[in-house]
Amino acid sequence: MNDERGVLVAGNWKMNENHFEALHLVTELAALFRQHGLPPGREVSLHPPFTSLRTVQTAVETDHVPVALGAQNCHYEDRGAYTGEVSAEMLAKLGVTYVIAGHSERRQLFGESDEVVRNKLDAILRNGMRPILCVGETLEERREGDAAAKVTGQLVAALERRRPEEVATVTIAYEPIWAIGTGETASAEDAEEMCATIRGELVRLAGPRGELVRIQYGGSVTPDNAGELLGCPNVDGLLVGGASLDASKFFAVAAAAPSRAGAAGASW
Ligand code: PGA
């Protein structure tokens, strides 16, 4: 992490929590946030399923919980004959700030191509929200030595020919696919190495503004590894799946202090 960029911890609830359960979870979280607060420069977003967005938004506003509302996905058109889809425009009207685009589950299970992900970024930005763009390699790609090429290819596809000011508003989530939901986390060294590669590519694409982009790590983040990951110079946040469904675990991740272990070259 770096003081200028700040830290964003995002809770991706995936297809969990109906709206009753969502209300319960957000009420528990609200109590923890009120009681303990968060470190300075720390931002938190909650990404419930579409059906719980309104519930979470109301709870967060009523209780003045210092978290931003997030979504997990959107369609790239603002309206039209797209049965079953939800547009970025609709999310913006609900007070959503952050929208995840190109999560590996969307890419792998729902066939989202780089082109679709790019169009989704367009829609999110056009509607005044901030994308969290997910990138990451499979285990096979890592073993073959193709991880960096895969990740930079995904970045280029989504970000090239964009204005640097626009790129600066995007958050990148580096999520090695083999670490998602598996209990296997990238080591802090591996996470830092890839996030530094991502940083280099962002600077190539957007010039000095690339230094302002926040890069999250995601993949089996827990209260036990959050501090070490946040201690890496190019890790500016975490995208949390499983652990975001448990209020005390998610709060512990959100409030984790960066630790030095594994953060070779950290500047503080
Ligand atoms: P996980 O999911 O924390 O359960 O591994 C992370 C994600 O998919 O965003």
mmCIF file of C-alpha atoms and ligand atoms in Angstrom:
data_model
loop_
_atom_site.group_PDB
_atom_site.id
_atom_site.type_symbol
_atom_site.label_atom_id
_atom_site.label_comp_id
_atom_site.label_asym_id
_atom_site.label_seq_id
_atom_site.Cartn_x
_atom_site.Cartn_y
_atom_site.Cartn_z
ATOM 1 C CA MET A 1 0.000 0.000 0.000
ATOM 2 C CA ASN A 2 0.922 3.595 -0.480
ATOM 3 C CA ASP A 3 -0.531 6.547 1.405
ATOM 4 C CA GLU A 4 -1.432 8.526 -1.693
ATOM 5 C CA ARG A 5 -3.510 5.753 -3.236
ATOM 6 C CA GLY A 6 -5.177 4.579 -0.017
ATOM 7 C CA VAL A 7 -6.619 1.109 0.439
ATOM 8 C CA LEU A 8 -9.894 -0.372 -0.840
ATOM 9 C CA VAL A 9 -11.168 -3.591 0.733
ATOM 10 C CA ALA A 10 -14.110 -4.996 -1.226
ATOM 11 C CA GLY A 11 -16.436 -7.763 -0.059
ATOM 12 C CA ASN A 12 -17.709 -9.847 -2.992
ATOM 13 C CA TRP A 13 -20.667 -11.798 -1.668
ATOM 14 C CA LYS A 14 -21.106 -13.671 -4.983
ATOM 15 C CA MET A 15 -24.440 -15.581 -5.167
ATOM 16 C CA ASN A 16 -24.907 -15.652 -1.388
ATOM 17 C CA GLU A 17 -27.210 -13.902 1.092
ATOM 18 C CA ASN A 18 -30.890 -13.449 0.271
ATOM 19 C CA HIS A 19 -32.182 -10.052 1.328
ATOM 20 C CA PHE A 20 -33.069 -11.192 4.870
ATOM 21 C CA GLU A 21 -29.584 -12.637 5.359
ATOM 22 C CA ALA A 22 -28.076 -9.528 3.766
ATOM 23 C CA LEU A 23 -29.822 -7.320 6.287
ATOM 24 C CA HIS A 24 -28.513 -9.469 9.115
ATOM 25 C CA LEU A 25 -24.928 -9.360 7.794
ATOM 26 C CA VAL A 26 -24.889 -5.634 7.160
ATOM 27 C CA THR A 27 -26.368 -4.964 10.612
ATOM 28 C CA GLU A 28 -23.579 -7.017 12.213
ATOM 29 C CA LEU A 29 -20.987 -5.188 10.145
ATOM 30 C CA ALA A 30 -22.471 -1.802 11.041
ATOM 31 C CA ALA A 31 -22.036 -2.585 14.740
ATOM 32 C CA LEU A 32 -18.371 -3.524 14.238
ATOM 33 C CA PHE A 33 -17.631 -0.435 12.136
ATOM 34 C CA ARG A 34 -19.313 1.802 14.714
ATOM 35 C CA GLN A 35 -17.497 0.203 17.617
ATOM 36 C CA HIS A 36 -13.976 -0.008 16.189
ATOM 37 C CA GLY A 37 -13.771 2.322 13.181
ATOM 38 C CA LEU A 38 -11.261 1.839 10.368
ATOM 39 C CA PRO A 39 -7.641 2.898 9.898
ATOM 40 C CA PRO A 40 -7.209 6.253 8.100
ATOM 41 C CA GLY A 41 -7.186 6.090 4.304
ATOM 42 C CA ARG A 42 -9.121 2.823 4.345
ATOM 43 C CA GLU A 43 -12.211 2.423 2.145
ATOM 44 C CA VAL A 44 -14.578 -0.545 2.205
ATOM 45 C CA SER A 45 -17.172 -1.623 -0.352
ATOM 46 C CA LEU A 46 -19.861 -4.310 -0.133
ATOM 47 C CA HIS A 47 -20.956 -6.149 -3.284
ATOM 48 C CA PRO A 48 -24.184 -8.068 -2.563
ATOM 49 C CA PRO A 49 -26.244 -9.790 -5.272
ATOM 50 C CA PHE A 50 -28.574 -7.467 -7.207
ATOM 51 C CA THR A 51 -31.584 -8.563 -5.140
ATOM 52 C CA SER A 52 -29.951 -7.341 -1.920
ATOM 53 C CA LEU A 53 -28.532 -4.038 -3.186
ATOM 54 C CA ARG A 54 -31.492 -1.960 -2.090
ATOM 55 C CA THR A 55 -31.573 -3.613 1.324
ATOM 56 C CA VAL A 56 -27.870 -3.003 1.901
ATOM 57 C CA GLN A 57 -28.087 0.564 0.589
ATOM 58 C CA THR A 58 -30.940 1.417 2.964
ATOM 59 C CA ALA A 59 -29.193 -0.174 5.947
ATOM 60 C CA VAL A 60 -25.904 1.563 5.216
ATOM 61 C CA GLU A 61 -27.568 4.958 4.786
ATOM 62 C CA THR A 62 -29.819 4.638 7.824
ATOM 63 C CA ASP A 63 -26.990 3.551 10.102
ATOM 64 C CA HIS A 64 -24.380 5.886 8.523
ATOM 65 C CA VAL A 65 -22.058 2.926 7.987
ATOM 66 C CA PRO A 66 -18.864 4.135 6.299
ATOM 67 C CA VAL A 67 -18.956 1.645 3.421
ATOM 68 C CA ALA A 68 -19.560 2.135 -0.286
ATOM 69 C CA LEU A 69 -22.175 0.176 -2.169
ATOM 70 C CA GLY A 70 -20.826 -2.119 -4.868
ATOM 71 C CA ALA A 71 -22.200 -4.466 -7.533
ATOM 72 C CA GLN A 72 -20.724 -7.678 -8.914
ATOM 73 C CA ASN A 73 -21.577 -7.218 -12.572
ATOM 74 C CA CYS A 74 -23.670 -5.200 -15.038
ATOM 75 C CA HIS A 75 -24.722 -5.198 -18.652
ATOM 76 C CA TYR A 76 -22.918 -2.920 -21.107
ATOM 77 C CA GLU A 77 -26.037 -1.353 -22.619
ATOM 78 C CA ASP A 78 -28.035 1.147 -20.564
ATOM 79 C CA ARG A 79 -31.416 -0.353 -21.501
ATOM 80 C CA GLY A 80 -33.068 -2.610 -24.036
ATOM 81 C CA ALA A 81 -34.217 -6.122 -24.835
ATOM 82 C CA TYR A 82 -31.733 -8.033 -22.670
ATOM 83 C CA THR A 83 -33.930 -10.319 -20.586
ATOM 84 C CA GLY A 84 -32.531 -10.986 -17.150
ATOM 85 C CA GLU A 85 -29.815 -8.345 -17.279
ATOM 86 C CA VAL A 86 -29.196 -5.296 -15.061
ATOM 87 C CA SER A 87 -27.660 -2.141 -16.515
ATOM 88 C CA ALA A 88 -24.976 0.131 -15.141
ATOM 89 C CA GLU A 89 -27.488 2.977 -15.350
ATOM 90 C CA MET A 90 -29.818 1.112 -12.972
ATOM 91 C CA LEU A 91 -26.970 0.507 -10.543
ATOM 92 C CA ALA A 92 -25.944 4.161 -10.593
ATOM 93 C CA LYS A 93 -29.514 5.156 -9.686
ATOM 94 C CA LEU A 94 -29.319 2.862 -6.652
ATOM 95 C CA GLY A 95 -26.280 4.688 -5.331
ATOM 96 C CA VAL A 96 -23.713 2.089 -6.375
ATOM 97 C CA THR A 97 -20.126 3.400 -6.432
ATOM 98 C CA TYR A 98 -18.019 0.377 -7.432
ATOM 99 C CA VAL A 99 -18.852 -2.302 -9.998
ATOM 100 C CA ILE A 100 -16.761 -5.446 -10.480
ATOM 101 C CA ALA A 101 -16.091 -6.219 -14.152
ATOM 102 C CA GLY A 102 -14.532 -9.321 -15.643
ATOM 103 C CA HIS A 103 -14.426 -11.478 -12.515
ATOM 104 C CA SER A 104 -12.879 -14.825 -13.493
ATOM 105 C CA GLU A 105 -16.151 -16.593 -12.640
ATOM 106 C CA ARG A 106 -17.923 -14.372 -15.202
ATOM 107 C CA ARG A 107 -15.173 -14.964 -17.733
ATOM 108 C CA GLN A 108 -14.991 -18.732 -17.193
ATOM 109 C CA LEU A 109 -18.573 -19.726 -16.363
ATOM 110 C CA PHE A 110 -20.474 -17.156 -18.420
ATOM 111 C CA GLY A 111 -18.136 -16.789 -21.385
ATOM 112 C CA GLU A 112 -17.334 -13.100 -20.957
ATOM 113 C CA SER A 113 -14.699 -12.116 -23.469
ATOM 114 C CA ASP A 114 -12.169 -9.312 -23.129
ATOM 115 C CA GLU A 115 -14.356 -7.316 -25.520
ATOM 116 C CA VAL A 116 -17.451 -7.720 -23.347
ATOM 117 C CA VAL A 117 -15.421 -6.728 -20.278
ATOM 118 C CA ARG A 118 -14.174 -3.619 -22.079
ATOM 119 C CA ASN A 119 -17.757 -2.672 -23.009
ATOM 120 C CA LYS A 120 -18.791 -3.125 -19.380
ATOM 121 C CA LEU A 121 -16.025 -0.775 -18.284
ATOM 122 C CA ASP A 122 -17.357 1.768 -20.788
ATOM 123 C CA ALA A 123 -20.850 1.454 -19.298
ATOM 124 C CA ILE A 124 -19.635 1.751 -15.702
ATOM 125 C CA LEU A 125 -17.536 4.839 -16.449
ATOM 126 C CA ARG A 126 -20.242 6.453 -18.630
ATOM 127 C CA ASN A 127 -22.635 6.141 -15.683
ATOM 128 C CA GLY A 128 -20.249 7.824 -13.263
ATOM 129 C CA MET A 129 -19.231 4.743 -11.261
ATOM 130 C CA ARG A 130 -15.836 3.163 -10.652
ATOM 131 C CA PRO A 131 -14.932 -0.217 -12.140
ATOM 132 C CA ILE A 132 -13.006 -2.928 -10.305
ATOM 133 C CA LEU A 133 -11.394 -4.741 -13.221
ATOM 134 C CA CYS A 134 -10.420 -8.343 -12.411
ATOM 135 C CA VAL A 135 -7.440 -9.987 -14.066
ATOM 136 C CA GLY A 136 -5.635 -13.222 -13.295
ATOM 137 C CA GLU A 137 -4.068 -16.390 -14.620
ATOM 138 C CA THR A 138 -4.951 -20.079 -14.336
ATOM 139 C CA LEU A 139 -2.624 -22.543 -12.617
ATOM 140 C CA GLU A 140 -1.631 -23.941 -15.989
ATOM 141 C CA GLU A 141 -0.731 -20.494 -17.302
ATOM 142 C CA ARG A 142 1.382 -19.884 -14.203
ATOM 143 C CA ARG A 143 3.166 -23.232 -14.593
ATOM 144 C CA GLU A 144 3.863 -22.505 -18.264
ATOM 145 C CA GLY A 145 5.359 -19.116 -17.374
ATOM 146 C CA ASP A 146 2.505 -17.290 -19.133
ATOM 147 C CA ALA A 147 0.981 -15.553 -16.095
ATOM 148 C CA ALA A 148 2.340 -12.058 -16.730
ATOM 149 C CA ALA A 149 1.432 -12.170 -20.420
ATOM 150 C CA LYS A 150 -2.134 -13.248 -19.599
ATOM 151 C CA VAL A 151 -2.603 -10.504 -17.015
ATOM 152 C CA THR A 152 -1.077 -7.700 -19.083
ATOM 153 C CA GLY A 153 -3.110 -8.864 -22.099
ATOM 154 C CA GLN A 154 -6.307 -8.501 -20.059
ATOM 155 C CA LEU A 155 -5.223 -5.035 -18.910
ATOM 156 C CA VAL A 156 -4.433 -3.866 -22.425
ATOM 157 C CA ALA A 157 -7.730 -5.200 -23.786
ATOM 158 C CA ALA A 158 -9.708 -3.264 -21.175
ATOM 159 C CA LEU A 159 -7.641 -0.090 -20.827
ATOM 160 C CA GLU A 160 -5.761 0.795 -23.992
ATOM 161 C CA ARG A 161 -6.890 3.944 -25.814
ATOM 162 C CA ARG A 162 -8.526 5.301 -22.673
ATOM 163 C CA ARG A 163 -7.784 8.740 -21.270
ATOM 164 C CA PRO A 164 -5.263 8.588 -18.402
ATOM 165 C CA GLU A 165 -7.753 10.448 -16.136
ATOM 166 C CA GLU A 166 -10.222 7.637 -16.775
ATOM 167 C CA VAL A 167 -7.683 4.895 -16.134
ATOM 168 C CA ALA A 168 -6.829 6.543 -12.812
ATOM 169 C CA THR A 169 -10.404 5.931 -11.571
ATOM 170 C CA VAL A 170 -10.241 2.181 -12.211
ATOM 171 C CA THR A 171 -9.235 -0.312 -9.506
ATOM 172 C CA ILE A 172 -7.483 -3.461 -10.692
ATOM 173 C CA ALA A 173 -8.076 -6.712 -8.817
ATOM 174 C CA TYR A 174 -5.320 -9.237 -9.390
ATOM 175 C CA GLU A 175 -6.927 -12.594 -8.660
ATOM 176 C CA PRO A 176 -4.929 -15.691 -9.559
ATOM 177 C CA ILE A 177 -7.706 -18.095 -10.545
ATOM 178 C CA TRP A 178 -6.075 -21.002 -8.703
ATOM 179 C CA ALA A 179 -6.317 -19.048 -5.443
ATOM 180 C CA ILE A 180 -10.029 -18.213 -5.630
ATOM 181 C CA GLY A 181 -12.123 -20.135 -3.129
ATOM 182 C CA THR A 182 -9.412 -22.791 -2.771
ATOM 183 C CA GLY A 183 -7.822 -21.779 0.512
ATOM 184 C CA GLU A 184 -4.559 -21.377 -1.403
ATOM 185 C CA THR A 185 -3.255 -17.827 -1.383
ATOM 186 C CA ALA A 186 -0.472 -16.411 -3.504
ATOM 187 C CA SER A 187 2.503 -15.660 -1.274
ATOM 188 C CA ALA A 188 3.007 -11.984 -0.525
ATOM 189 C CA GLU A 189 6.116 -12.121 -2.740
ATOM 190 C CA ASP A 190 4.193 -13.578 -5.701
ATOM 191 C CA ALA A 191 1.332 -11.130 -5.209
ATOM 192 C CA GLU A 192 3.766 -8.205 -5.083
ATOM 193 C CA GLU A 193 5.651 -9.414 -8.132
ATOM 194 C CA MET A 194 2.502 -9.551 -10.263
ATOM 195 C CA CYS A 195 1.091 -6.313 -8.850
ATOM 196 C CA ALA A 196 4.403 -4.581 -9.696
ATOM 197 C CA THR A 197 4.110 -5.951 -13.253
ATOM 198 C CA ILE A 198 0.563 -4.591 -13.387
ATOM 199 C CA ARG A 199 1.814 -1.219 -12.117
ATOM 200 C CA GLY A 200 4.410 -1.117 -14.885
ATOM 201 C CA GLU A 201 1.777 -1.843 -17.507
ATOM 202 C CA LEU A 202 -0.561 0.807 -16.073
ATOM 203 C CA VAL A 203 2.197 3.406 -16.292
ATOM 204 C CA ARG A 204 2.915 2.342 -19.863
ATOM 205 C CA LEU A 205 -0.780 2.707 -20.720
ATOM 206 C CA ALA A 206 -1.611 5.862 -18.762
ATOM 207 C CA GLY A 207 1.679 7.580 -17.942
ATOM 208 C CA PRO A 208 2.192 8.954 -14.413
ATOM 209 C CA ARG A 209 -1.535 8.511 -13.696
ATOM 210 C CA GLY A 210 -0.881 4.779 -13.686
ATOM 211 C CA GLU A 211 0.797 5.344 -10.312
ATOM 212 C CA LEU A 212 -2.563 6.468 -8.903
ATOM 213 C CA VAL A 213 -4.436 3.263 -9.783
ATOM 214 C CA ARG A 214 -5.235 1.022 -6.843
ATOM 215 C CA ILE A 215 -4.357 -2.633 -7.293
ATOM 216 C CA GLN A 216 -6.113 -5.183 -5.106
ATOM 217 C CA TYR A 217 -5.118 -8.769 -4.474
ATOM 218 C CA GLY A 218 -7.890 -11.369 -4.337
ATOM 219 C CA GLY A 219 -7.961 -15.125 -3.730
ATOM 220 C CA SER A 220 -8.548 -16.803 -0.345
ATOM 221 C CA VAL A 221 -7.903 -13.638 1.653
ATOM 222 C CA THR A 222 -8.446 -14.180 5.401
ATOM 223 C CA PRO A 223 -7.723 -12.236 8.598
ATOM 224 C CA ASP A 224 -4.509 -14.292 8.822
ATOM 225 C CA ASN A 225 -2.979 -13.206 5.521
ATOM 226 C CA ALA A 226 -4.552 -9.746 4.989
ATOM 227 C CA GLY A 227 -1.868 -7.774 6.862
ATOM 228 C CA GLU A 228 1.016 -9.376 5.023
ATOM 229 C CA LEU A 229 -0.629 -8.821 1.631
ATOM 230 C CA LEU A 230 -1.389 -5.180 2.487
ATOM 231 C CA GLY A 231 2.262 -4.806 3.478
ATOM 232 C CA CYS A 232 3.311 -5.188 -0.168
ATOM 233 C CA PRO A 233 4.208 -1.871 -1.808
ATOM 234 C CA ASN A 234 1.958 -2.445 -4.848
ATOM 235 C CA VAL A 235 -1.008 -4.062 -3.093
ATOM 236 C CA ASP A 236 -3.518 -1.295 -2.361
ATOM 237 C CA GLY A 237 -6.429 -3.381 -1.230
ATOM 238 C CA LEU A 238 -8.122 -6.746 -1.179
ATOM 239 C CA LEU A 239 -11.042 -8.341 -2.989
ATOM 240 C CA VAL A 240 -12.544 -10.769 -0.510
ATOM 241 C CA GLY A 241 -14.994 -13.572 -1.341
ATOM 242 C CA GLY A 242 -15.614 -16.281 1.267
ATOM 243 C CA ALA A 243 -14.362 -14.284 4.255
ATOM 244 C CA SER A 244 -16.702 -11.383 3.396
ATOM 245 C CA LEU A 245 -19.727 -13.500 4.398
ATOM 246 C CA ASP A 246 -18.702 -13.537 8.055
ATOM 247 C CA ALA A 247 -18.976 -10.114 9.716
ATOM 248 C CA SER A 248 -16.145 -10.538 12.198
ATOM 249 C CA LYS A 249 -13.779 -12.052 9.613
ATOM 250 C CA PHE A 250 -14.563 -9.369 7.057
ATOM 251 C CA PHE A 251 -14.143 -6.606 9.596
ATOM 252 C CA ALA A 252 -10.778 -8.083 10.641
ATOM 253 C CA VAL A 253 -9.647 -8.111 6.992
ATOM 254 C CA ALA A 254 -10.973 -4.590 6.371
ATOM 255 C CA ALA A 255 -9.177 -3.205 9.425
ATOM 256 C CA ALA A 256 -5.956 -5.250 9.080
ATOM 257 C CA ALA A 257 -2.767 -3.280 9.604
ATOM 258 C CA PRO A 258 -0.146 -3.743 6.869
ATOM 259 C CA SER A 259 2.626 -5.931 8.204
ATOM 260 C CA ARG A 260 6.214 -5.918 7.063
ATOM 261 C CA ALA A 261 6.652 -9.662 6.643
ATOM 262 C CA GLY A 262 7.069 -10.477 2.983
ATOM 263 C CA ALA A 263 7.101 -6.824 2.002
ATOM 264 C CA ALA A 264 10.669 -6.535 0.798
ATOM 265 C CA GLY A 265 11.279 -3.039 -0.481
ATOM 266 C CA ALA A 266 8.355 -1.484 1.388
ATOM 267 C CA SER A 267 8.917 2.210 1.792
ATOM 268 C CA TRP A 268 7.851 2.799 5.388
HETATM 269 P P1 PGA B 1 -12.305 -15.954 -2.250
HETATM 270 O O1 PGA B 1 -12.908 -15.178 -3.541
HETATM 271 O O2 PGA B 1 -11.856 -14.890 -1.275
HETATM 272 O O3 PGA B 1 -13.451 -16.780 -1.741
HETATM 273 O O4 PGA B 1 -11.165 -16.757 -2.739
HETATM 274 C C1 PGA B 1 -12.290 -14.036 -4.045
HETATM 275 C C2 PGA B 1 -13.012 -13.549 -5.277
HETATM 276 O O5 PGA B 1 -13.407 -14.375 -6.109
HETATM 277 O O6 PGA B 1 -13.217 -12.347 -5.475
#
